[in-house]
Short mmCIF file of C-alpha atoms and ligand atoms in Angstrom, two decimals:
data_model
loop_
_atom_site.label_atom_id
_atom_site.label_comp_id
_atom_site.label_asym_id
_atom_site.label_seq_id
_atom_site.Cartn_x
_atom_site.Cartn_y
_atom_site.Cartn_z
CA MET A 1 -224.75 -75.00 50.12
CA GLU A 2 -226.37 -71.71 49.16
CA PHE A 3 -226.82 -68.83 51.61
CA THR A 4 -229.08 -65.80 51.41
CA ILE A 5 -230.05 -63.01 53.79
CA LYS A 6 -233.67 -61.93 54.08
CA THR A 7 -235.81 -59.65 56.20
CA ASP A 8 -239.09 -61.64 55.92
CA SER A 9 -241.12 -62.44 59.01
CA PRO A 10 -240.23 -65.88 60.37
CA GLU A 11 -243.78 -67.16 60.90
CA LYS A 12 -244.78 -66.43 57.28
CA PHE A 13 -241.57 -67.70 55.67
CA ARG A 14 -242.10 -70.83 53.54
CA THR A 15 -239.22 -73.21 54.20
CA GLY A 16 -238.52 -76.82 55.08
CA CYS A 17 -237.14 -75.94 58.48
CA LEU A 18 -237.42 -72.72 60.47
CA VAL A 19 -234.69 -72.44 63.11
CA LEU A 20 -235.42 -70.44 66.26
CA ALA A 21 -232.85 -69.90 69.01
CA VAL A 22 -234.25 -69.24 72.49
CA PHE A 23 -232.92 -68.80 76.00
CA ALA A 24 -233.65 -71.49 78.57
CA ASP A 25 -234.97 -68.77 80.86
CA GLY A 26 -235.96 -65.14 80.39
CA PRO A 27 -238.19 -63.64 77.71
CA LEU A 28 -238.29 -64.80 74.09
CA PRO A 29 -235.94 -62.89 71.78
CA PRO A 30 -237.99 -60.28 69.84
CA ALA A 31 -237.57 -62.13 66.53
CA VAL A 32 -239.20 -65.23 68.05
CA ARG A 33 -242.13 -63.40 69.69
CA ALA A 34 -244.16 -63.01 66.49
CA ALA A 35 -243.73 -66.71 65.69
CA ASP A 36 -244.89 -67.54 69.21
CA ALA A 37 -247.94 -65.33 68.83
CA ALA A 38 -248.73 -66.91 65.43
CA SER A 39 -248.66 -70.35 67.05
CA ALA A 40 -250.98 -69.10 69.82
CA GLY A 41 -248.25 -69.29 72.46
CA LYS A 42 -247.38 -72.91 71.73
CA LEU A 43 -243.64 -72.16 71.52
CA SER A 44 -243.46 -70.41 74.89
CA ARG A 45 -245.53 -73.18 76.52
CA LEU A 46 -243.17 -75.81 75.12
CA ILE A 47 -240.15 -73.91 76.42
CA ALA A 48 -241.76 -73.41 79.83
CA SER A 49 -242.55 -77.14 80.00
CA GLY A 50 -238.85 -77.96 79.93
CA GLU A 51 -239.22 -80.18 76.86
CA LEU A 52 -236.28 -78.30 75.32
CA GLU A 53 -233.31 -78.96 77.58
CA ALA A 54 -231.61 -75.91 79.07
CA LYS A 55 -228.04 -76.68 78.00
CA ALA A 56 -226.81 -74.49 75.13
CA GLY A 57 -227.02 -76.48 71.91
CA SER A 58 -229.98 -78.66 72.96
CA THR A 59 -232.53 -79.00 70.16
CA LEU A 60 -236.16 -79.88 69.71
CA LEU A 61 -237.64 -80.59 66.27
CA LEU A 62 -241.35 -79.81 65.84
CA HIS A 63 -243.46 -80.69 62.82
CA GLU A 64 -246.39 -78.78 61.32
CA LEU A 65 -246.73 -76.19 64.00
CA PRO A 66 -250.08 -74.39 63.60
CA GLY A 67 -249.80 -70.77 62.51
CA ILE A 68 -246.25 -71.24 61.15
CA ALA A 69 -245.69 -71.50 57.39
CA ALA A 70 -242.56 -73.68 57.67
CA ASP A 71 -242.87 -77.51 57.54
CA ARG A 72 -240.70 -77.90 60.63
CA VAL A 73 -239.52 -75.73 63.48
CA LEU A 74 -236.15 -76.45 65.06
CA LEU A 75 -235.92 -74.94 68.53
CA VAL A 76 -232.37 -74.50 69.80
CA SER A 77 -231.33 -73.52 73.30
CA LEU A 78 -228.90 -70.64 73.84
CA GLY A 79 -228.53 -71.73 77.47
CA LYS A 80 -229.26 -69.55 80.48
CA THR A 81 -229.27 -65.77 79.96
CA LYS A 82 -226.71 -65.12 82.68
CA ASP A 83 -224.19 -67.55 81.08
CA PHE A 84 -224.68 -66.23 77.54
CA SER A 85 -221.33 -65.81 75.77
CA ASP A 86 -219.47 -66.74 72.57
CA PRO A 87 -219.21 -70.44 73.54
CA SER A 88 -222.96 -70.88 74.20
CA TRP A 89 -223.90 -69.06 70.98
CA ARG A 90 -221.40 -71.23 69.12
CA ALA A 91 -222.77 -74.40 70.74
CA ALA A 92 -226.23 -73.46 69.45
CA LEU A 93 -224.89 -72.81 65.94
CA THR A 94 -222.97 -76.10 65.93
CA ALA A 95 -226.14 -77.95 66.92
CA ILE A 96 -228.05 -76.17 64.16
CA ALA A 97 -225.34 -77.17 61.65
CA GLN A 98 -225.59 -80.83 62.71
CA ALA A 99 -229.38 -80.82 62.52
CA LEU A 100 -229.42 -79.16 59.09
CA ALA A 101 -226.85 -81.64 57.77
CA ALA A 102 -229.10 -84.54 58.83
CA THR A 103 -232.57 -83.19 57.97
CA LEU A 104 -234.82 -84.28 55.11
CA ALA A 105 -235.79 -80.64 54.61
CA LYS A 106 -234.37 -79.30 51.36
CA ASP A 107 -234.07 -75.75 52.66
CA ALA A 108 -233.98 -73.93 55.97
CA ALA A 109 -234.21 -70.47 57.47
CA ILE A 110 -232.25 -69.46 60.57
CA VAL A 111 -233.66 -66.54 62.52
CA LEU A 112 -230.75 -64.43 63.63
CA ASP A 113 -231.80 -62.01 66.33
CA GLU A 114 -229.34 -59.11 66.59
CA THR A 115 -230.51 -58.50 70.13
CA ALA A 116 -229.68 -62.07 71.15
CA LEU A 117 -225.97 -62.01 70.32
CA PRO A 118 -223.12 -62.48 72.82
CA PRO A 119 -221.73 -59.29 74.40
CA GLN A 120 -219.65 -57.11 72.04
CA ARG A 121 -220.72 -59.04 68.93
CA ASP A 122 -222.52 -57.59 65.93
CA SER A 123 -224.57 -59.12 63.13
CA ALA A 124 -221.64 -59.16 60.68
CA TRP A 125 -219.57 -61.21 63.12
CA ALA A 126 -222.54 -63.50 63.73
CA LEU A 127 -223.18 -64.04 60.02
CA ARG A 128 -219.53 -64.77 59.28
CA GLN A 129 -219.36 -67.35 62.07
CA ALA A 130 -222.81 -68.84 61.42
CA THR A 131 -222.28 -69.25 57.68
CA ARG A 132 -218.93 -70.87 58.26
CA ILE A 133 -220.21 -73.22 60.98
CA VAL A 134 -223.29 -74.29 59.02
CA ALA A 135 -221.42 -74.76 55.73
CA ASP A 136 -218.60 -76.63 57.48
CA GLY A 137 -221.19 -78.84 59.21
CA ALA A 138 -222.24 -80.12 55.80
CA TYR A 139 -218.69 -81.25 54.91
CA ARG A 140 -218.45 -84.93 53.98
CA PHE A 141 -215.24 -86.70 53.06
CA LYS A 142 -215.56 -88.75 49.88
CA ALA A 143 -212.99 -91.49 50.25
CA PRO A 144 -211.35 -92.68 47.05
CA HIS A 145 -211.37 -96.44 46.31
CA THR A 146 -214.67 -97.03 48.15
CA ASP A 147 -218.11 -97.56 46.71
CA LYS A 148 -220.70 -97.85 49.45
CA LYS A 149 -223.50 -97.00 47.04
CA GLU A 150 -226.46 -97.50 49.39
CA ALA A 151 -224.97 -95.48 52.19
CA ARG A 152 -224.19 -92.70 49.75
CA ALA A 153 -227.68 -92.67 48.25
CA GLU A 154 -229.17 -92.48 51.76
CA LYS A 155 -226.88 -89.58 52.70
CA LYS A 156 -227.69 -87.74 49.48
CA LYS A 157 -231.33 -87.49 50.54
CA ARG A 158 -230.39 -85.60 53.67
CA GLY A 159 -229.07 -82.12 54.34
CA ALA A 160 -230.54 -78.71 53.57
CA GLY A 161 -229.02 -77.31 50.38
CA LYS A 162 -230.28 -73.75 50.80
CA VAL A 163 -230.12 -71.71 53.97
CA ALA A 164 -231.61 -68.25 54.49
CA PHE A 165 -230.77 -66.03 57.44
CA LEU A 166 -233.70 -63.97 58.62
CA LEU A 167 -232.62 -60.60 60.05
CA ALA A 168 -234.36 -57.40 61.10
CA ALA A 169 -232.13 -55.32 58.83
CA THR A 170 -229.45 -56.12 56.26
CA GLY A 171 -226.88 -54.24 54.24
CA GLU A 172 -223.56 -54.57 52.45
CA ALA A 173 -221.69 -55.49 55.66
CA GLN A 174 -224.04 -58.43 56.26
CA GLU A 175 -223.79 -59.68 52.66
CA GLU A 176 -220.01 -59.48 52.85
CA ALA A 177 -219.86 -61.33 56.16
CA THR A 178 -221.87 -64.20 54.66
CA ARG A 179 -219.54 -64.38 51.66
CA GLN A 180 -216.59 -64.46 54.06
CA GLY A 181 -218.12 -67.35 56.03
CA GLU A 182 -218.75 -69.29 52.81
CA ALA A 183 -215.21 -68.74 51.53
CA ILE A 184 -213.69 -69.79 54.84
CA ALA A 185 -215.80 -72.96 54.87
CA ALA A 186 -214.70 -73.73 51.30
CA GLY A 187 -211.06 -73.33 52.30
CA MET A 188 -211.72 -75.58 55.29
CA ALA A 189 -213.25 -78.27 53.07
CA LEU A 190 -210.11 -78.28 50.93
CA ALA A 191 -207.87 -78.44 54.01
CA LYS A 192 -209.95 -81.23 55.56
CA THR A 193 -209.88 -83.34 52.42
CA LEU A 194 -206.10 -83.00 52.05
CA GLY A 195 -205.76 -84.05 55.70
CA ASN A 196 -208.14 -86.98 55.47
CA LEU A 197 -206.61 -88.54 52.36
CA GLY A 198 -204.26 -91.44 53.03
CA ALA A 199 -200.55 -90.83 52.63
CA ASN A 200 -200.50 -93.12 49.58
CA VAL A 201 -202.62 -90.52 47.79
CA CYS A 202 -201.69 -87.28 49.55
CA THR A 203 -197.95 -87.28 48.79
CA PRO A 204 -195.66 -84.24 48.59
CA SER A 205 -196.31 -84.01 44.84
CA TYR A 206 -200.07 -84.26 45.48
CA LEU A 207 -199.83 -81.24 47.78
CA ALA A 208 -197.91 -79.44 45.04
CA GLU A 209 -200.68 -80.31 42.56
CA ALA A 210 -203.28 -78.90 44.98
CA ALA A 211 -201.28 -75.67 45.10
CA ARG A 212 -201.03 -75.61 41.29
CA THR A 213 -204.78 -76.05 41.02
CA LEU A 214 -205.27 -73.00 43.26
CA ALA A 215 -202.96 -70.96 41.07
CA LYS A 216 -204.97 -72.01 38.02
CA ASP A 217 -208.44 -71.46 39.51
CA ARG A 218 -208.08 -68.44 41.80
CA PRO A 219 -207.18 -64.81 41.11
CA TYR A 220 -203.76 -63.37 42.04
CA VAL A 221 -202.36 -66.76 43.07
CA ALA A 222 -199.04 -68.00 41.68
CA VAL A 223 -197.06 -71.09 42.59
CA ASP A 224 -193.48 -72.23 42.32
CA VAL A 225 -192.58 -75.79 43.22
CA LEU A 226 -188.99 -76.71 44.09
CA GLY A 227 -187.77 -80.31 43.78
CA ARG A 228 -184.87 -82.14 45.39
CA ASP A 229 -182.26 -80.64 43.04
CA ASP A 230 -183.42 -77.10 43.72
CA MET A 231 -183.28 -77.75 47.46
CA GLU A 232 -179.75 -79.09 47.12
CA LYS A 233 -178.67 -76.01 45.19
CA LEU A 234 -180.18 -73.74 47.83
CA GLY A 235 -178.59 -75.73 50.67
CA MET A 236 -181.72 -76.92 52.46
CA GLY A 237 -179.75 -79.59 54.29
CA ALA A 238 -182.22 -80.01 57.15
CA LEU A 239 -185.26 -80.59 54.94
CA LEU A 240 -183.23 -82.94 52.71
CA ALA A 241 -182.09 -84.91 55.76
CA VAL A 242 -185.71 -85.75 56.53
CA ALA A 243 -186.49 -86.64 52.91
CA ARG A 244 -183.57 -89.10 52.53
CA GLY A 245 -185.40 -92.21 53.70
CA ALA A 246 -188.46 -91.66 51.52
CA ARG A 247 -189.25 -93.05 48.06
CA GLN A 248 -191.67 -90.18 47.47
CA SER A 249 -189.60 -87.19 46.48
CA PRO A 250 -189.91 -84.00 48.52
CA ARG A 251 -191.36 -80.70 47.36
CA PHE A 252 -190.92 -77.15 48.58
CA ILE A 253 -194.06 -75.27 47.58
CA VAL A 254 -194.06 -71.46 47.30
CA LEU A 255 -197.58 -70.08 46.94
CA SER A 256 -198.02 -66.38 46.57
CA TYR A 257 -201.24 -64.43 46.75
CA ASP A 258 -200.80 -60.82 45.60
CA GLY A 259 -204.13 -59.34 46.62
CA ALA A 260 -202.79 -55.98 47.85
CA SER A 261 -200.46 -55.40 44.92
CA HIS A 262 -203.22 -56.20 42.43
CA GLY A 263 -205.76 -54.12 44.27
CA LYS A 264 -203.39 -51.14 44.12
CA ALA A 265 -202.55 -51.71 40.45
CA HIS A 266 -206.26 -51.71 39.62
CA LYS A 267 -206.68 -48.41 41.37
CA GLY A 268 -203.96 -47.05 39.07
CA LYS A 269 -201.34 -46.43 41.74
CA GLU A 270 -197.85 -46.94 40.35
CA GLY A 271 -195.91 -47.71 43.43
CA GLY A 272 -195.81 -44.13 44.70
CA LYS A 273 -193.33 -43.30 47.42
CA ASP A 274 -193.57 -46.91 48.56
CA GLY A 275 -192.65 -48.18 45.12
CA GLY A 276 -190.07 -50.90 44.60
CA LYS A 277 -187.45 -50.96 41.81
CA ASP A 278 -189.84 -52.40 39.27
CA GLY A 279 -192.48 -49.74 39.98
CA LYS A 280 -194.64 -52.24 41.83
CA PRO A 281 -195.63 -51.35 45.36
CA LYS A 282 -193.12 -52.71 47.81
CA SER A 283 -194.99 -55.35 49.69
CA HIS A 284 -194.31 -56.81 53.08
CA PRO A 285 -196.38 -59.96 52.90
CA VAL A 286 -197.66 -62.08 55.73
CA VAL A 287 -195.75 -65.35 55.31
CA LEU A 288 -197.52 -68.54 56.39
CA ILE A 289 -195.53 -71.77 56.70
CA GLY A 290 -197.23 -75.17 56.98
CA LYS A 291 -195.57 -78.40 58.09
CA GLY A 292 -196.13 -80.86 55.25
CA VAL A 293 -194.97 -84.25 56.52
CA THR A 294 -197.31 -86.44 54.48
CA PHE A 295 -196.52 -89.42 56.71
CA ASP A 296 -194.47 -89.45 59.88
CA SER A 297 -193.26 -92.96 60.69
CA GLY A 298 -190.55 -91.46 62.88
CA GLY A 299 -187.83 -92.53 60.46
CA ILE A 300 -185.00 -94.62 61.99
CA SER A 301 -186.26 -93.46 65.42
CA LEU A 302 -189.37 -95.45 64.47
CA LYS A 303 -192.66 -94.70 66.20
CA PRO A 304 -194.58 -97.45 68.02
CA GLY A 305 -197.39 -99.02 65.98
CA ALA A 306 -200.44 -97.88 67.97
CA ASP A 307 -202.40 -95.15 66.15
CA MET A 308 -199.61 -94.67 63.64
CA ASP A 309 -202.28 -94.24 60.95
CA GLU A 310 -202.94 -90.80 62.44
CA MET A 311 -199.51 -89.67 61.26
CA LYS A 312 -201.10 -89.13 57.83
CA TYR A 313 -202.35 -85.94 59.52
CA ASP A 314 -198.81 -84.65 59.96
CA MET A 315 -199.36 -82.41 56.91
CA CYS A 316 -202.35 -80.58 58.41
CA GLY A 317 -200.31 -77.40 58.81
CA ALA A 318 -199.64 -77.48 55.06
CA ALA A 319 -203.31 -78.19 54.32
CA CYS A 320 -204.33 -75.24 56.49
CA VAL A 321 -202.00 -72.86 54.66
CA ILE A 322 -203.23 -74.02 51.23
CA GLY A 323 -206.85 -73.84 52.43
CA VAL A 324 -206.59 -70.35 53.89
CA ILE A 325 -205.03 -69.04 50.67
CA ASP A 326 -207.96 -70.58 48.81
CA ALA A 327 -210.34 -68.74 51.15
CA ILE A 328 -208.74 -65.30 50.84
CA ALA A 329 -208.35 -65.63 47.08
CA ARG A 330 -212.07 -66.43 46.78
CA LEU A 331 -212.64 -63.13 48.59
CA LYS A 332 -210.02 -61.22 46.57
CA LEU A 333 -208.74 -59.93 49.90
CA PRO A 334 -206.52 -56.85 49.44
CA LEU A 335 -203.47 -58.30 51.18
CA ASP A 336 -200.21 -59.93 50.10
CA VAL A 337 -199.67 -63.39 51.54
CA VAL A 338 -196.97 -65.98 50.85
CA GLY A 339 -197.55 -69.64 51.74
CA LEU A 340 -194.51 -71.89 52.14
CA VAL A 341 -194.93 -75.65 52.39
CA PRO A 342 -191.94 -77.90 52.97
CA ALA A 343 -193.40 -81.30 52.04
CA THR A 344 -191.87 -84.75 52.56
CA GLU A 345 -192.46 -88.14 54.10
CA ASN A 346 -190.47 -89.20 57.15
CA MET A 347 -189.56 -92.82 56.47
CA PRO A 348 -186.91 -95.32 57.52
CA GLY A 349 -184.72 -96.83 54.79
CA GLY A 350 -181.18 -97.83 53.90
CA ASP A 351 -180.31 -94.27 52.98
CA ALA A 352 -182.30 -92.61 55.76
CA THR A 353 -180.74 -90.14 58.17
CA ARG A 354 -179.34 -91.85 61.31
CA PRO A 355 -179.41 -90.52 64.84
CA GLY A 356 -176.05 -88.82 65.28
CA ASP A 357 -175.85 -87.43 61.75
CA VAL A 358 -174.88 -83.75 61.53
CA VAL A 359 -176.38 -81.60 58.76
CA ARG A 360 -176.09 -77.98 57.64
CA SER A 361 -179.36 -76.06 57.44
CA LEU A 362 -180.17 -73.33 54.90
CA SER A 363 -179.43 -70.70 57.55
CA GLY A 364 -175.85 -72.00 57.84
CA GLN A 365 -176.37 -73.33 61.36
CA SER A 366 -175.46 -77.00 61.85
CA ILE A 367 -177.75 -79.51 63.53
CA GLU A 368 -176.95 -82.82 65.22
CA ILE A 369 -179.99 -84.99 64.56
CA ILE A 370 -180.27 -87.13 67.69
CA ASN A 371 -183.84 -88.23 67.02
CA THR A 372 -185.17 -88.60 63.47
CA ASP A 373 -188.74 -88.39 64.82
CA ALA A 374 -188.19 -84.71 65.63
CA GLU A 375 -188.42 -84.03 61.88
CA GLY A 376 -190.98 -81.23 61.79
CA ARG A 377 -188.58 -78.63 63.15
CA LEU A 378 -185.96 -79.74 60.60
CA ILE A 379 -188.16 -79.03 57.60
CA LEU A 380 -189.55 -75.87 59.21
CA CYS A 381 -186.16 -74.35 59.99
CA ASP A 382 -185.24 -74.33 56.30
CA ALA A 383 -188.60 -72.78 55.43
CA LEU A 384 -188.09 -70.14 58.16
CA ALA A 385 -184.70 -69.25 56.68
CA TYR A 386 -186.21 -69.13 53.19
CA ALA A 387 -188.94 -66.76 54.44
CA GLU A 388 -186.39 -63.98 55.07
CA ARG A 389 -186.20 -63.17 51.36
CA PHE A 390 -189.77 -61.85 51.40
CA LYS A 391 -189.02 -59.16 54.03
CA PRO A 392 -192.21 -60.29 55.74
CA ALA A 393 -194.58 -58.18 57.82
CA CYS A 394 -194.64 -61.30 59.99
CA VAL A 395 -194.18 -65.05 59.68
CA ILE A 396 -196.60 -67.59 61.17
CA ASP A 397 -195.77 -71.28 61.07
CA VAL A 398 -198.45 -73.90 61.60
CA ALA A 399 -197.33 -77.39 62.56
CA THR A 400 -198.45 -80.67 64.15
CA LEU A 401 -195.13 -80.42 65.95
CA THR A 402 -195.14 -82.18 69.31
CA GLY A 403 -197.01 -84.79 71.31
CA ALA A 404 -195.94 -82.71 74.32
CA CYS A 405 -198.25 -79.89 73.21
CA VAL A 406 -201.18 -82.34 73.28
CA VAL A 407 -200.17 -83.35 76.81
CA ALA A 408 -200.03 -79.68 77.87
CA LEU A 409 -203.17 -78.25 76.23
CA GLY A 410 -205.22 -81.27 75.21
CA LYS A 411 -207.36 -80.90 72.12
CA VAL A 412 -208.91 -77.56 73.09
CA ALA A 413 -206.29 -74.91 72.37
CA SER A 414 -203.40 -74.78 69.92
CA GLY A 415 -200.05 -73.77 71.42
CA LEU A 416 -198.83 -70.24 70.64
CA PHE A 417 -195.18 -69.16 70.77
CA THR A 418 -194.03 -65.78 69.54
CA ASN A 419 -191.22 -63.24 69.73
CA ASP A 420 -193.63 -60.30 69.41
CA GLU A 421 -196.10 -59.08 72.05
CA ASP A 422 -198.44 -57.33 69.58
CA LEU A 423 -198.64 -60.43 67.42
CA ALA A 424 -199.43 -62.48 70.54
CA GLY A 425 -202.38 -60.22 71.34
CA GLU A 426 -203.60 -60.06 67.76
CA LEU A 427 -203.54 -63.83 67.24
CA THR A 428 -205.12 -64.57 70.62
CA ARG A 429 -207.97 -62.15 69.91
CA CYS A 430 -208.55 -63.62 66.43
CA GLY A 431 -208.66 -67.09 68.00
CA GLU A 432 -211.39 -65.91 70.38
CA GLU A 433 -213.34 -64.28 67.55
CA ALA A 434 -213.26 -67.45 65.47
CA GLY A 435 -213.78 -69.89 68.34
CA ASP A 436 -210.43 -71.44 67.37
CA ARG A 437 -208.40 -70.72 70.45
CA LEU A 438 -204.70 -70.42 71.26
CA TRP A 439 -202.83 -70.51 74.55
CA ARG A 440 -199.42 -68.91 74.83
CA LEU A 441 -196.41 -70.80 76.18
CA PRO A 442 -193.03 -69.23 77.02
CA LEU A 443 -189.88 -68.99 74.93
CA TRP A 444 -187.44 -68.01 77.70
CA ASP A 445 -183.69 -68.29 77.17
CA GLU A 446 -183.32 -70.99 79.84
CA TYR A 447 -184.94 -73.46 77.45
CA GLN A 448 -182.20 -72.87 74.87
CA ASP A 449 -179.65 -74.60 77.14
CA LEU A 450 -181.38 -77.91 76.47
CA LEU A 451 -180.40 -77.72 72.80
CA LYS A 452 -176.60 -77.72 73.31
CA SER A 453 -174.62 -80.16 71.17
CA ASN A 454 -171.02 -81.39 71.37
CA PHE A 455 -170.89 -81.80 67.61
CA ALA A 456 -172.97 -79.00 66.06
CA ASP A 457 -174.62 -75.66 66.77
CA MET A 458 -177.58 -77.51 68.29
CA VAL A 459 -179.29 -80.85 68.70
CA ASN A 460 -182.76 -81.34 67.26
CA THR A 461 -184.52 -82.31 70.48
CA GLY A 462 -184.37 -81.11 74.06
CA GLY A 463 -185.74 -84.30 75.59
CA ARG A 464 -189.09 -85.08 77.19
CA ASN A 465 -189.42 -82.15 79.60
CA GLY A 466 -191.17 -79.12 78.10
CA GLY A 467 -191.12 -80.80 74.70
CA ALA A 468 -193.44 -78.31 73.00
CA ILE A 469 -191.34 -75.41 74.30
CA THR A 470 -187.92 -76.79 73.36
CA ALA A 471 -189.28 -77.50 69.86
CA ALA A 472 -190.35 -73.84 69.61
CA ALA A 473 -187.01 -72.75 71.11
CA PHE A 474 -185.29 -74.67 68.30
CA LEU A 475 -187.40 -72.86 65.67
CA SER A 476 -186.76 -69.47 67.29
CA ARG A 477 -183.08 -69.77 66.32
CA PHE A 478 -184.11 -69.27 62.69
CA THR A 479 -186.46 -66.30 63.17
CA HIS A 480 -184.28 -63.36 64.23
CA ALA A 481 -184.98 -61.36 61.07
CA TYR A 482 -188.73 -60.85 61.57
CA LYS A 483 -191.79 -60.97 63.81
CA TRP A 484 -192.72 -64.59 64.18
CA ALA A 485 -195.35 -66.83 65.71
CA HIS A 486 -195.43 -70.61 65.88
CA LEU A 487 -198.73 -72.47 66.28
CA ASP A 488 -198.41 -76.06 67.55
CA ILE A 489 -201.60 -77.74 66.31
CA ALA A 490 -200.74 -81.36 67.22
CA GLY A 491 -203.81 -81.53 69.49
CA THR A 492 -206.26 -79.49 67.45
CA ALA A 493 -205.71 -80.43 63.79
CA TRP A 494 -207.72 -83.66 63.87
CA HIS A 495 -210.19 -85.70 65.92
CA SER A 496 -209.34 -89.26 66.99
CA GLY A 497 -211.68 -92.17 67.69
CA GLU A 498 -215.18 -92.43 66.26
CA ALA A 499 -215.14 -88.91 64.81
CA LYS A 500 -211.68 -89.43 63.33
CA GLY A 501 -211.02 -86.71 60.79
CA SER A 502 -209.32 -83.45 60.06
CA THR A 503 -210.70 -80.28 61.72
CA ALA A 504 -208.99 -77.72 59.44
CA ARG A 505 -207.93 -75.82 62.57
CA PRO A 506 -206.43 -73.24 62.84
CA LEU A 507 -207.84 -72.08 59.50
CA PRO A 508 -210.74 -70.11 61.04
CA LEU A 509 -208.27 -68.26 63.25
CA LEU A 510 -205.86 -67.50 60.39
CA ALA A 511 -208.71 -66.35 58.15
CA GLU A 512 -209.91 -63.99 60.89
CA PHE A 513 -206.34 -62.71 61.25
CA LEU A 514 -205.92 -62.06 57.51
CA LEU A 515 -209.35 -60.41 57.25
CA ALA A 516 -208.41 -58.07 60.09
CA ARG A 517 -204.99 -57.34 58.54
CA ALA A 518 -206.58 -56.56 55.17
CA ALA A 519 -208.97 -54.13 56.86
CA ARG A 520 -206.33 -52.18 58.77
CA PRO A 521 -204.28 -49.40 57.17
CA GLN A 522 -201.20 -51.01 55.54
N1 BES B 1 -195.66 -85.35 64.23
C1 BES B 1 -195.10 -85.58 65.50
C2 BES B 1 -195.87 -84.87 66.62
C3 BES B 1 -197.18 -85.49 67.01
C4 BES B 1 -197.22 -86.60 67.83
C5 BES B 1 -198.36 -84.91 66.64
C6 BES B 1 -198.42 -87.13 68.23
C7 BES B 1 -199.57 -85.43 67.05
C8 BES B 1 -199.60 -86.54 67.84
C9 BES B 1 -193.67 -85.07 65.56
O1 BES B 1 -192.97 -85.16 64.39
C10 BES B 1 -192.95 -85.90 66.57
O2 BES B 1 -192.79 -87.06 66.32
N2 BES B 1 -192.55 -85.28 67.66
C11 BES B 1 -191.89 -85.98 68.69
C12 BES B 1 -190.71 -85.15 69.14
C13 BES B 1 -189.76 -85.91 70.02
C14 BES B 1 -189.06 -86.99 69.25
C15 BES B 1 -188.77 -84.92 70.58
C16 BES B 1 -192.89 -86.19 69.83
O3 BES B 1 -193.71 -85.29 70.08
O4 BES B 1 -192.86 -87.24 70.42
MN1 MN B 2 -192.02 -87.05 64.19
ZN1 ZN B 3 -194.08 -85.14 62.67
#
């Protein structure tokens, strides 16, 4: 999909579909008034008639409106003026995205009225969100091994390929915001596809290949892939314990994106007072860790059969980390970021880890594995220990970690746990900005008592009560060296039922976070 920004008048703009957002009550936004006048008041009469439903996101498609150059006009409700906020604006944009993905119009123009934005929001924010939502709305998963030719041909006919935003005024900030939205949507498409692929295709080595492709195609990205032998040498006993039952061999993927270091080198700065031993600027990267369990059968603590297919999504944290690095590399963001992906299947087998086995993690702490289905924290704890070597500015892990988090927060918010108050505020705000929200849960010491073991430093599960919290409490034992946040995305990473598919969450939130970090003084 191609995006442009223009300042043309809406009523004269030749396009397949002109999109106008209006309030259910109150006056027409200024940008819509001229179009209403050109159509001799037809738009305002239609709105007054109640034909367009009041609820934010309701749509009405009109054809060949007199006085308007566009073939179609899509009216979208922003809801009632008094309720206007980020969610209603977003609902309108999501409806626009759906309509544009299904239309026969080849191109479209969305009128973006700067005076009809939610409180505190500017046109750059609106363009970044709108571009991302509209581009993401056009995402289609192309399943391998299927050939539904007719259905594909029918779908090919639909969807606007070119979208223009019509604004009163534009500048560099607006152009940049649109590029950001596009890059984020592209990263989301990659993350969604990795999530949607079956576990027979999307194996640990497939994830490693995806990371290698990024390193080949994007600037400042490098990758190092560790295999089983390397993990053994390092002493990643917890990750290896999960991988034992699997035929697919595990991978530990280290992606690095050196945007800040390169940016500085280009400006001719040779380290300066911040310089490291090799003259390069000493960097404190943001480290992102993604849970990469390509299929979670539960292992010997086997899961029940119902909906087990959804456990192919247990690598969505990994997909999100790979996707967000794709997005920031497309933007050449001046920031250093490291992505760590411990990747393995969790399978039963003759050599699989048994409940009761004790293993030694990379950190040196021993773990009594009492439930092999609590595998995510085992692979993450070795990645958390590995992260120390980067002297990170902060570490954020992203994981489909617990069913308990879905029970607590449903599919609306991801769970947030952190040992740093500033990071809590920063991540929460970025979640609001991106419409990809978090809700914080506690990490109090009392929860640690549930992890006591008679045979090791800790057990790997604290039982049913507070399951999302005890999982985070387990992880916290490996994070004393840095500022850390854990995002439990078990409820938000994919949709179930008819709309089954990966959401790429929390990629929009992480992208917003990295954009904000790149913009602040380092
Ligand atoms: N991948 C699952 C968590 C999960 C479950 C995500 C359902 C989404 C939907 C994780 O590895 C797991 O199995 N967690 C267990 C932990 C328990 C054994 C302590 C769980 O949540 O049941
Ligand atoms: Mn599990
Ligand atoms: Zn899992």
